[in-house]
PDB file of C-alpha atoms in Angstrom:
ATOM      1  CA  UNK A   1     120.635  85.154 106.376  1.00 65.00           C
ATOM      2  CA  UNK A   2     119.598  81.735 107.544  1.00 80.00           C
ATOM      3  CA  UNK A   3     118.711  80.957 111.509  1.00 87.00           C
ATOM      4  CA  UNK A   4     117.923  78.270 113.578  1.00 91.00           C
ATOM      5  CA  UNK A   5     114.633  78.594 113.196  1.00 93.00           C
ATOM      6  CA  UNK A   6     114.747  77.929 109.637  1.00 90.00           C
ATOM      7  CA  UNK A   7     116.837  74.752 109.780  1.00 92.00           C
ATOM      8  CA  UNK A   8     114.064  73.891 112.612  1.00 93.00           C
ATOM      9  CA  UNK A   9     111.056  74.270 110.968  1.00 94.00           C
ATOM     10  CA  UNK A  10     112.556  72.770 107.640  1.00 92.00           C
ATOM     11  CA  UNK A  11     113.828  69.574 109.615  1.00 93.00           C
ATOM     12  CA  UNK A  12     110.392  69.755 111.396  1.00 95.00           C
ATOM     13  CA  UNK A  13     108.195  69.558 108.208  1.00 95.00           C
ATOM     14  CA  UNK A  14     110.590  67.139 106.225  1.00 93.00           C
ATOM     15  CA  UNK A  15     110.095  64.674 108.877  1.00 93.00           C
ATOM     16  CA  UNK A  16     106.660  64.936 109.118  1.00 95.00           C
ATOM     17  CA  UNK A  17     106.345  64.476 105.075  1.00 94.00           C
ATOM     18  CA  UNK A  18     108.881  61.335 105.136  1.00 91.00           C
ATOM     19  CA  UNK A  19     106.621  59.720 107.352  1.00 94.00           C
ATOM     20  CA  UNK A  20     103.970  59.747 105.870  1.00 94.00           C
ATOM     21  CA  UNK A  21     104.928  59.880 102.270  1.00 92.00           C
ATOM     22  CA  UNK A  22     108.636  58.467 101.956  1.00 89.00           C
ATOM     23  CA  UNK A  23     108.164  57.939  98.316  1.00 89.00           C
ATOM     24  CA  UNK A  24     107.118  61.882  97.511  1.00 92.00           C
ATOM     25  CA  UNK A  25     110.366  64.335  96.701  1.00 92.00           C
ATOM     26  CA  UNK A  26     111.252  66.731  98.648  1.00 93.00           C
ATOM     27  CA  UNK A  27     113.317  70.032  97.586  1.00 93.00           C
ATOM     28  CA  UNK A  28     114.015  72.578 100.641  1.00 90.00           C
ATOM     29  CA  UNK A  29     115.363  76.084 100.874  1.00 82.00           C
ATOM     30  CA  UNK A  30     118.178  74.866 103.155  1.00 80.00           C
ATOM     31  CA  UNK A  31     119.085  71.425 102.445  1.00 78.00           C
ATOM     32  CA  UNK A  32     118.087  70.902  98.432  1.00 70.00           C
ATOM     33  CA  UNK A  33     116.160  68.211  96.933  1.00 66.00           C
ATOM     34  CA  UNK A  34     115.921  64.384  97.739  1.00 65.00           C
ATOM     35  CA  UNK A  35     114.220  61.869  95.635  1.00 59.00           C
ATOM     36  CA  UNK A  36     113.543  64.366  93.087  1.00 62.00           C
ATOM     37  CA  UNK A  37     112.503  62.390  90.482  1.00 65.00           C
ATOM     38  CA  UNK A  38     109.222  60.698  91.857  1.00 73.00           C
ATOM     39  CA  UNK A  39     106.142  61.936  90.594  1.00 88.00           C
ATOM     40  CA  UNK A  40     105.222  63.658  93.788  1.00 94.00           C
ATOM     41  CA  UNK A  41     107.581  66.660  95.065  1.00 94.00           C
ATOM     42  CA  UNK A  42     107.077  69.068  97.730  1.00 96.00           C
ATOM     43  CA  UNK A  43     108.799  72.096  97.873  1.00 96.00           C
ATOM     44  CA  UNK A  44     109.424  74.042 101.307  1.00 96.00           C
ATOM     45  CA  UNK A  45     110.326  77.632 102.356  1.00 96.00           C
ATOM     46  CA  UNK A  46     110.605  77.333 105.757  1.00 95.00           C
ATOM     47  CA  UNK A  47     110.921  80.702 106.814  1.00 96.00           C
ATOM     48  CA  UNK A  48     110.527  83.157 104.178  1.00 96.00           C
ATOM     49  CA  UNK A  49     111.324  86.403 104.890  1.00 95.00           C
ATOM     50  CA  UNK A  50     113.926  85.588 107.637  1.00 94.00           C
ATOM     51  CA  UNK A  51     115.489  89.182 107.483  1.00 94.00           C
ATOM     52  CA  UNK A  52     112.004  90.205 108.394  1.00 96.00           C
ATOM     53  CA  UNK A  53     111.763  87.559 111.188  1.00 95.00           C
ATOM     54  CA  UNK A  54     114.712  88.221 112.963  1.00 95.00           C
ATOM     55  CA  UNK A  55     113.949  91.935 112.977  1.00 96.00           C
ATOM     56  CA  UNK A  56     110.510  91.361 114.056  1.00 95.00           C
ATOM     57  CA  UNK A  57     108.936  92.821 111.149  1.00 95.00           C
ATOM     58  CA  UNK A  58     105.190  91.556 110.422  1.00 95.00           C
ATOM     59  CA  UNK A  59     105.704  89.936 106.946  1.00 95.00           C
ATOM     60  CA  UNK A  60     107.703  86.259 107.191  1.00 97.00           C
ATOM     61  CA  UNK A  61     105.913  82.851 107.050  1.00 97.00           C
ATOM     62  CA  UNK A  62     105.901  79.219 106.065  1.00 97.00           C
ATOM     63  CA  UNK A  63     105.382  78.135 102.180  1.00 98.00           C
ATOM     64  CA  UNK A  64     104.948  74.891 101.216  1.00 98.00           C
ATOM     65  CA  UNK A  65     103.388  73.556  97.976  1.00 97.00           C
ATOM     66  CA  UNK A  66     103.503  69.796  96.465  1.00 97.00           C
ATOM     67  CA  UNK A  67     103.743  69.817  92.196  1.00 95.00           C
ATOM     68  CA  UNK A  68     102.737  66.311  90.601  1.00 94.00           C
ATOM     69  CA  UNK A  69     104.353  65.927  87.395  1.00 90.00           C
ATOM     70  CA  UNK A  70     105.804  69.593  87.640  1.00 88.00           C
ATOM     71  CA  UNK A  71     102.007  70.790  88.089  1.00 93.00           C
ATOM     72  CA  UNK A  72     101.095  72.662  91.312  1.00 96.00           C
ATOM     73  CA  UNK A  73      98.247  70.917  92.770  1.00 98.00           C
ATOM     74  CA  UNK A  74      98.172  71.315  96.434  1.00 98.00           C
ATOM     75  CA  UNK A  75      99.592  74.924  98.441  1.00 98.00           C
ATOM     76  CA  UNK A  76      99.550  76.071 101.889  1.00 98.00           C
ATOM     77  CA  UNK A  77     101.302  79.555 103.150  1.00 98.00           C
ATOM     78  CA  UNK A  78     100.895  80.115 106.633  1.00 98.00           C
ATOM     79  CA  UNK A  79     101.261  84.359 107.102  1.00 98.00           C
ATOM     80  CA  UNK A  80     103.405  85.163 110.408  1.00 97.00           C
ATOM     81  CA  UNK A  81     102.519  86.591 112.806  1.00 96.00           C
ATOM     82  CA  UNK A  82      99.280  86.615 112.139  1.00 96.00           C
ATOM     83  CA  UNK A  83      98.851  83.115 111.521  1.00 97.00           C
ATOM     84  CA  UNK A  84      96.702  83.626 108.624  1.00 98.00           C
ATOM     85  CA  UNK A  85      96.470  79.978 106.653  1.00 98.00           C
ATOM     86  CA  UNK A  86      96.272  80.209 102.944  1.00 98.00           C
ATOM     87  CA  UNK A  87      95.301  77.292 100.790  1.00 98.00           C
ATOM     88  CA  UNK A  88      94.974  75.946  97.608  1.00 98.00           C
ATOM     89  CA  UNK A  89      93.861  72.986  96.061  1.00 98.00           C
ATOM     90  CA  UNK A  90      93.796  72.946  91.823  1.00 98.00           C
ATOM     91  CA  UNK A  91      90.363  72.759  90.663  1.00 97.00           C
ATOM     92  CA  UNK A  92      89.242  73.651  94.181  1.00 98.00           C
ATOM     93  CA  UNK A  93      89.617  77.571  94.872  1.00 98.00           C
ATOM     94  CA  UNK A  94      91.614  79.465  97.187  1.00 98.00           C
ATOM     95  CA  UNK A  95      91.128  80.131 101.031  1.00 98.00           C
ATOM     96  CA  UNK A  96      92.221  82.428 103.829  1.00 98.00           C
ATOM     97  CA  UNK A  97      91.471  80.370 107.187  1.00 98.00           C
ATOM     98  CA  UNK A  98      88.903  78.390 105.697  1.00 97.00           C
ATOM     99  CA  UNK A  99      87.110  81.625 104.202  1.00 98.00           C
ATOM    100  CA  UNK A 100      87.141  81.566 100.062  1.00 98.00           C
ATOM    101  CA  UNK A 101      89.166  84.378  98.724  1.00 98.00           C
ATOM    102  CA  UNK A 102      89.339  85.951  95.611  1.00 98.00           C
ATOM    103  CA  UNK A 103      91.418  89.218  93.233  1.00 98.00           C
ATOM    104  CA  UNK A 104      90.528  92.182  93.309  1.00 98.00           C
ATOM    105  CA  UNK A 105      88.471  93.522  90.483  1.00 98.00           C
ATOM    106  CA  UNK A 106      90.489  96.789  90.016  1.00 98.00           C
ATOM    107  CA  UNK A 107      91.009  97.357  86.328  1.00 97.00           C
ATOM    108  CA  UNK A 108      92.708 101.017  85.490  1.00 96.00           C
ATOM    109  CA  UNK A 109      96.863 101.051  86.652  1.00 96.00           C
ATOM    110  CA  UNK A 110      95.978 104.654  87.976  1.00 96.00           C
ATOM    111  CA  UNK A 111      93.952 103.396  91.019  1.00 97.00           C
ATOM    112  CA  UNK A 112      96.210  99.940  91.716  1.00 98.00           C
ATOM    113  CA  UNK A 113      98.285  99.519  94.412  1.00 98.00           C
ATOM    114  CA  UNK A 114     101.213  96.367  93.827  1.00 98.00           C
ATOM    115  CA  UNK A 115     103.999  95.223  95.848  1.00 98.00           C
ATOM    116  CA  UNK A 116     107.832  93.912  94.691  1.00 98.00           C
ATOM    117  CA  UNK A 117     110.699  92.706  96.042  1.00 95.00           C
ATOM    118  CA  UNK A 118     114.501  92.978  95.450  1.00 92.00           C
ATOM    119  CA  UNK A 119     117.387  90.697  95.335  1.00 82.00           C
ATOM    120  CA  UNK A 120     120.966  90.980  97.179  1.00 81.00           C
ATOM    121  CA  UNK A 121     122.828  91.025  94.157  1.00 81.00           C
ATOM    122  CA  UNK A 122     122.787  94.230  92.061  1.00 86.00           C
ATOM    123  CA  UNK A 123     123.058  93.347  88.422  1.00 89.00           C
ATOM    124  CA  UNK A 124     120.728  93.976  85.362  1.00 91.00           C
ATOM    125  CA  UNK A 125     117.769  92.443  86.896  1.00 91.00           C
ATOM    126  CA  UNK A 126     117.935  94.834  89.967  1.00 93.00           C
ATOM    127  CA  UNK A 127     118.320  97.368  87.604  1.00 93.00           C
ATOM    128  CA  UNK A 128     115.272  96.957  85.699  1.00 94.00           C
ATOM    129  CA  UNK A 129     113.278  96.309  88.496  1.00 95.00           C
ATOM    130  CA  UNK A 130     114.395 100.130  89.855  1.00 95.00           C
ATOM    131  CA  UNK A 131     113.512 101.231  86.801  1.00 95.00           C
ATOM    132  CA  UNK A 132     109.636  99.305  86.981  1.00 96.00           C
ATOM    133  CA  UNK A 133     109.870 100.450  90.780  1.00 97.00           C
ATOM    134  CA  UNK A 134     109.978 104.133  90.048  1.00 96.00           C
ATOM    135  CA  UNK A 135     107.888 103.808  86.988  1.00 96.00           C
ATOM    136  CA  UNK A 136     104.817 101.774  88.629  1.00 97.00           C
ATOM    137  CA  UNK A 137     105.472 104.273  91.865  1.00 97.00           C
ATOM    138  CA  UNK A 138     104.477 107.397  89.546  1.00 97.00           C
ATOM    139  CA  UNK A 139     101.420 105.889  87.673  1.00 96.00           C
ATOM    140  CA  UNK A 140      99.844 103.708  89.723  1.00 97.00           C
ATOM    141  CA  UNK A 141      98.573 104.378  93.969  1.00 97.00           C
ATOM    142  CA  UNK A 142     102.102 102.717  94.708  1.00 97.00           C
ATOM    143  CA  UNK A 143     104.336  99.812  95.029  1.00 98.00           C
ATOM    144  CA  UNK A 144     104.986  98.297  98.255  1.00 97.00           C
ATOM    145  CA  UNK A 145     108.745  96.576  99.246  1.00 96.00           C
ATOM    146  CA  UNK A 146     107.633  93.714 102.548  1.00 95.00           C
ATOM    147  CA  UNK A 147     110.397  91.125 101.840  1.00 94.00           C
ATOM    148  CA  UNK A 148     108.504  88.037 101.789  1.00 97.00           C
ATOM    149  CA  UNK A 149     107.294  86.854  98.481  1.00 97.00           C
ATOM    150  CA  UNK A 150     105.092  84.085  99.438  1.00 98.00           C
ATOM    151  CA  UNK A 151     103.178  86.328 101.421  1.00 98.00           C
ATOM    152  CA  UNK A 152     103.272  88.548  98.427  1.00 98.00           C
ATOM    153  CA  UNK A 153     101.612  86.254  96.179  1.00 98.00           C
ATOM    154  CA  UNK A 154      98.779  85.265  99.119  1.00 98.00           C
ATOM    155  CA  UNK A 155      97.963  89.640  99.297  1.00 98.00           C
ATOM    156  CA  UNK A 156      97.267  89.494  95.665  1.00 98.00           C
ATOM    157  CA  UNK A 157      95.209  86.405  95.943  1.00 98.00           C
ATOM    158  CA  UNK A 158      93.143  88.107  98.428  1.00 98.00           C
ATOM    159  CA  UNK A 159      92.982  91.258  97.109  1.00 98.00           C
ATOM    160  CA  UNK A 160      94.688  93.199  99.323  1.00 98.00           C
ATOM    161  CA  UNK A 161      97.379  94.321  96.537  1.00 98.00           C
ATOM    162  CA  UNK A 162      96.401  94.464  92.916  1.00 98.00           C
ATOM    163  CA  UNK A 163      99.707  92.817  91.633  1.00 98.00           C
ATOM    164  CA  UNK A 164     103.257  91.310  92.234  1.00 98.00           C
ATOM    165  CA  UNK A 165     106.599  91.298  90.702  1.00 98.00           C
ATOM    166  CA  UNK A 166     109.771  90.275  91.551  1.00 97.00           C
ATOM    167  CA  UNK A 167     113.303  88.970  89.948  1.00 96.00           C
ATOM    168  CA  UNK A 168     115.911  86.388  90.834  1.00 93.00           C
ATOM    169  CA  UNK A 169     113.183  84.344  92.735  1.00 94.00           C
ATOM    170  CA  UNK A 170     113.819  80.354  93.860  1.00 93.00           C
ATOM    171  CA  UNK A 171     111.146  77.439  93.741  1.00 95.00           C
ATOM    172  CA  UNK A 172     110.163  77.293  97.311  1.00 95.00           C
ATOM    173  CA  UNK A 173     109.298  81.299  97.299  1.00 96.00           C
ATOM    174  CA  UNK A 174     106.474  80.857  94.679  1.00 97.00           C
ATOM    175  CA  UNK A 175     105.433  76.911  94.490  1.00 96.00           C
ATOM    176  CA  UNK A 176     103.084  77.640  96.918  1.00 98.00           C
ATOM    177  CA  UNK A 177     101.813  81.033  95.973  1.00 98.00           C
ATOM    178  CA  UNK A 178     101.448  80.798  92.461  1.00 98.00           C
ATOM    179  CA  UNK A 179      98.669  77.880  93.235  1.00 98.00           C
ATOM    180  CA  UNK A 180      96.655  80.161  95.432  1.00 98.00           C
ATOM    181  CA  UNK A 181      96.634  83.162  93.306  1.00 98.00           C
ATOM    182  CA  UNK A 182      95.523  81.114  89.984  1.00 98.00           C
ATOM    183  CA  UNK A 183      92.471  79.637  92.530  1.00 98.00           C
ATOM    184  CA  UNK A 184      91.331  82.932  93.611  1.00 98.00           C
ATOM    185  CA  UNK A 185      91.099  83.964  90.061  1.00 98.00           C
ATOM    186  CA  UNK A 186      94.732  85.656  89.481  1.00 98.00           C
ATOM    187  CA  UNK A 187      96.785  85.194  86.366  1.00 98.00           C
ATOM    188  CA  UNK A 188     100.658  84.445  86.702  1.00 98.00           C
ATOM    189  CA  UNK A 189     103.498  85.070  83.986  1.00 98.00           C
ATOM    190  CA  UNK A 190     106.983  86.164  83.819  1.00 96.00           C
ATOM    191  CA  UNK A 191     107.198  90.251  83.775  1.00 95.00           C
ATOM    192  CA  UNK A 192     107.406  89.734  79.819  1.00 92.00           C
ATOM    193  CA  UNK A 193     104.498  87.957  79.515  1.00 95.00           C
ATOM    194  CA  UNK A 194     105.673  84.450  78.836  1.00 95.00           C
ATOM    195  CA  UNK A 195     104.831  81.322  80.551  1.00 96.00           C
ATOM    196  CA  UNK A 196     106.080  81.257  84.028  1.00 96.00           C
ATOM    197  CA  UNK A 197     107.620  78.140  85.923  1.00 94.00           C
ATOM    198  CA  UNK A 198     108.803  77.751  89.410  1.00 94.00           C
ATOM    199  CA  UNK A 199     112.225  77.754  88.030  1.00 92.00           C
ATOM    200  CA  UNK A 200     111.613  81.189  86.118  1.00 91.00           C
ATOM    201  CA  UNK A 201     113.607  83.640  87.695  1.00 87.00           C
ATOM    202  CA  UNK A 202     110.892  86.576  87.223  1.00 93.00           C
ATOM    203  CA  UNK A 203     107.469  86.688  88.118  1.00 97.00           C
ATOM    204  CA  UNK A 204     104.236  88.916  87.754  1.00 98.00           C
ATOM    205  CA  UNK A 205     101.052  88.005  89.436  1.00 98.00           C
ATOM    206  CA  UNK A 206      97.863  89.763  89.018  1.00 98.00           C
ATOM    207  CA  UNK A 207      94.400  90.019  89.454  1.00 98.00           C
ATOM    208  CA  UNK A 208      94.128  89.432  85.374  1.00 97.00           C
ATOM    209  CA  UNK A 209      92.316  93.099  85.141  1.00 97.00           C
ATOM    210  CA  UNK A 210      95.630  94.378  85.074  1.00 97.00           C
ATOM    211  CA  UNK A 211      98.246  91.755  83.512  1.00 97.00           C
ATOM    212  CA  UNK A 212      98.261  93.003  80.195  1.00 96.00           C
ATOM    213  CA  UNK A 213      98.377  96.423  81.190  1.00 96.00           C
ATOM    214  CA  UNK A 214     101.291  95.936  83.111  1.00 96.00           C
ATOM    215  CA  UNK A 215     103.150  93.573  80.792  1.00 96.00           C
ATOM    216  CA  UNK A 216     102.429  96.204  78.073  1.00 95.00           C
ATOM    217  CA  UNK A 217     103.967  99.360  80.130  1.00 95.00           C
ATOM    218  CA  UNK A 218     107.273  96.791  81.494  1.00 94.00           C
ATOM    219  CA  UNK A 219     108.085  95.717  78.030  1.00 91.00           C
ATOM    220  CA  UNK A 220     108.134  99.354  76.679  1.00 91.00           C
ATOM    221  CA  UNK A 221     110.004 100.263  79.252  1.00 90.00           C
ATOM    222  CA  UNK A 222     112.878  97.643  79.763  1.00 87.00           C
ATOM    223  CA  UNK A 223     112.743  95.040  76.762  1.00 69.00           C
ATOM    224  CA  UNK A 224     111.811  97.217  73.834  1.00 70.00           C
ATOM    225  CA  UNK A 225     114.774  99.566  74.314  1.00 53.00           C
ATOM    226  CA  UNK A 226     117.088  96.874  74.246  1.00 46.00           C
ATOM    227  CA  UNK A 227     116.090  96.108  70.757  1.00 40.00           C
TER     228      UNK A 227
END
């Protein structure tokens, strides 16, 4: 589902960036990348969780997060309608409207509470992720489904969930996000435990208390039976 209010905000923000930084690349949920090879690229969700927005549903926002040299360095989310600003700087810490946020410090699965998403197409990946669903539902306080996974990422980095996983994922839903977790003290992998990327296409953030916990449990469940 794409409105106009995503191809407005997205031309909105592009402009601004271009005029201030016409050199920087720039890759956007609606209209792809543009001078992708600088050193500099910022990369935009301008509405995510659109379903949610045009329903009026509290859980859509604004990600945008600038990589140098494929690093994140720089994030903001901007939680709608609440208007709560997230931010990240590397090196720097993680905010919530200029307050410093950090994980929780839960550390048992039995008293966590996480939160996952699902994708549109329903292949082996949205399979496994019932599976995990159900599984983490029984054994942990439960698993939450709000449709907006930059948001997603900013709950764990505050605290308010313990964790967050999710398949079939793009760039712009996590450049941002995975900045400000890692700031307020969160760890970030693929659901398998190895090294996530923006271009990964799963994703498990935590507070760290619980990452190998988790990644212990998911790989007994879906990867070891495969072998």
């Amino acid at each position: 589902m794409v409105t106009k209010t995503d191809k407005d905000s997205e031309e909105f923000i592009c402009n601004k960036i271009r005029e201030v930084f016409s050199d920087h690349g720039i890759l956007a949920e609606e209209s792809g990348s543009s001078l992708h090879d600088g050193q500099y690229q910022w990369i935009i969700d301008p509405l995510d969780g659109t379903t949610n927005f045009v329903h009026d549903y509290p859980s859509y926002g604004v990600s945008i997060g600038i990589m140098k040299d494929k690093e994140p360095i720089v994030a903001c989310v901007i939680e709608l309608p609440a208007r709560n600003i997230y931010t990240a700087i590397k090196g720097k810490g993680a905010f919530c409207n200029n307050k410093v946020i950090s994980v929780s410090n839960i550390d048992v699965l039995e008293k966590s509470l996480y939160v996952t998403g699902f994708g549109y197409k329903h292949g082996q990946n949205w399979r496994n992720n019932m599976k995990l669903f159900k599984y983490f539902t029984d054994i942990t306080q439960g698993v939450r489904r709000l449709g907006a996974a930059s948001i997603d990422l900013c709950h764990v980095a505050c605290g308010k969930v313990d964790g967050f996983w999710e398949y079939d994922l793009h760039p712009w839903d996590t450049a941002a996000g995975i900045l400000i977790v890692e700031e307020a003290g969160g760890i970030v992998s693929k659901i398998n435990g190895d090294i996530f990327s923006i271009y990964s296409n799963q994703i498990l953030a935590t507070n760290g208390r619980l990452h190998s916990d988790f990644i212990e449990k998911t790989n007994e469940l879906i990867y070891n039976e495969k072998k």
